[in-house]
XYZ file of C-alpha atoms in Angstrom:
129
model
C 21.692 -77.081 -11.689
C 22.568 -73.315 -10.068
C 23.037 -71.229 -12.846
C 26.022 -68.948 -14.038
C 27.095 -65.928 -15.583
C 30.911 -66.443 -17.816
C 33.342 -67.620 -16.249
C 36.336 -70.057 -17.588
C 34.421 -73.757 -15.841
C 31.136 -71.844 -17.202
C 32.854 -70.971 -20.837
C 34.943 -74.789 -20.519
C 31.600 -76.832 -20.080
C 29.236 -75.145 -23.380
C 32.371 -75.867 -25.476
C 32.552 -79.331 -24.075
C 28.280 -80.001 -25.246
C 28.884 -77.930 -28.230
C 31.359 -79.852 -28.809
C 29.769 -83.150 -28.525
C 27.366 -81.631 -31.436
C 29.117 -82.637 -34.341
C 28.316 -84.863 -36.562
C 30.512 -88.019 -36.863
C 33.257 -87.972 -38.426
C 31.993 -84.304 -40.117
C 35.163 -82.515 -41.022
C 35.506 -79.189 -38.986
C 35.754 -76.110 -42.114
C 36.334 -72.644 -41.193
C 32.478 -72.502 -43.353
C 30.711 -73.774 -40.472
C 28.894 -71.210 -37.944
C 29.543 -74.763 -35.172
C 33.322 -74.562 -36.156
C 33.727 -70.878 -35.717
C 31.302 -70.426 -32.679
C 34.183 -73.212 -30.932
C 37.096 -71.397 -31.913
C 35.762 -67.808 -30.492
C 34.639 -70.002 -26.824
C 37.317 -72.034 -26.277
C 39.335 -68.918 -25.961
C 37.901 -66.770 -24.025
C 37.090 -70.195 -22.010
C 41.267 -70.249 -22.237
C 41.593 -66.511 -21.533
C 38.589 -66.416 -18.847
C 37.646 -63.148 -20.674
C 34.660 -62.065 -22.435
C 35.251 -59.735 -25.511
C 38.140 -60.932 -28.140
C 40.107 -58.467 -30.716
C 39.939 -62.357 -32.407
C 36.045 -62.022 -33.096
C 35.516 -59.636 -36.472
C 32.719 -56.983 -36.249
C 31.151 -58.752 -39.891
C 30.657 -62.383 -37.571
C 26.851 -62.522 -37.467
C 26.445 -60.860 -40.466
C 29.513 -64.470 -41.269
C 26.690 -66.381 -39.731
C 23.545 -65.690 -41.525
C 25.646 -66.172 -44.391
C 27.069 -69.035 -44.335
C 24.884 -72.395 -45.428
C 23.287 -74.434 -43.119
C 24.088 -77.566 -43.093
C 22.321 -79.997 -40.719
C 23.771 -83.026 -41.625
C 26.898 -81.454 -39.731
C 24.938 -81.249 -35.751
C 23.361 -83.808 -33.993
C 20.474 -81.503 -33.090
C 20.111 -82.861 -29.417
C 23.916 -82.354 -28.543
C 23.348 -78.687 -30.176
C 19.698 -77.951 -27.830
C 21.949 -78.376 -24.448
C 24.952 -76.044 -26.159
C 22.247 -73.807 -26.873
C 20.840 -73.414 -22.992
C 23.677 -73.947 -21.399
C 25.104 -70.975 -23.053
C 21.331 -69.270 -23.010
C 21.972 -69.354 -19.725
C 25.372 -67.519 -19.697
C 24.043 -64.864 -21.637
C 20.908 -64.808 -19.100
C 22.620 -64.386 -15.932
C 24.475 -61.643 -17.474
C 23.234 -57.990 -16.940
C 21.131 -56.836 -19.721
C 23.058 -52.995 -19.507
C 26.213 -55.484 -19.921
C 25.518 -56.892 -22.538
C 27.366 -56.570 -25.906
C 26.177 -57.980 -29.233
C 30.049 -58.982 -29.854
C 30.743 -60.212 -26.197
C 31.489 -64.213 -26.944
C 28.050 -65.260 -25.449
C 26.391 -64.154 -27.221
C 27.969 -63.988 -30.382
C 28.162 -67.444 -29.959
C 24.990 -68.077 -28.931
C 23.696 -65.932 -31.837
C 25.942 -69.481 -34.096
C 23.953 -71.821 -32.095
C 20.651 -70.010 -32.644
C 21.053 -69.318 -35.873
C 21.826 -73.196 -36.858
C 18.495 -74.403 -34.830
C 16.186 -71.501 -35.762
C 17.201 -70.587 -39.728
C 19.298 -67.244 -40.150
C 17.102 -64.536 -39.423
C 17.303 -65.870 -35.174
C 18.225 -62.571 -32.505
C 18.787 -63.701 -28.975
C 16.907 -62.278 -27.196
C 19.446 -59.431 -25.516
C 19.890 -58.126 -29.010
C 16.286 -57.796 -29.725
C 15.577 -55.840 -26.757
C 18.622 -53.611 -27.595
C 17.247 -52.808 -31.522
C 13.741 -51.362 -29.632
């Protein structure tokens, strides 16, 4: 499978995988990392823009402050969504990286759900060091 950078199509494909990650019968809530991440990625899939002024400056802290409720997610599908978003991020140059790029914000949200509240994307780690 060919990897690709950010595009409307890659954002839509990642959004579709994220959408399938929700547990059956789970009611979407603004207090859910996956719900918030899907909202941002959906907007990017529609506009084709990696950046949105709808993403608040404290979004990464918000993701970390919201309780993690594993019953909300299907872990295999969530892992697939993470890999999909990671491949989009990996195909962007590090010098073009921004912590508030939709792809990084979504990847951080998925990483927090999968690995815990201390998760930081590889590119954010590179920039911090």
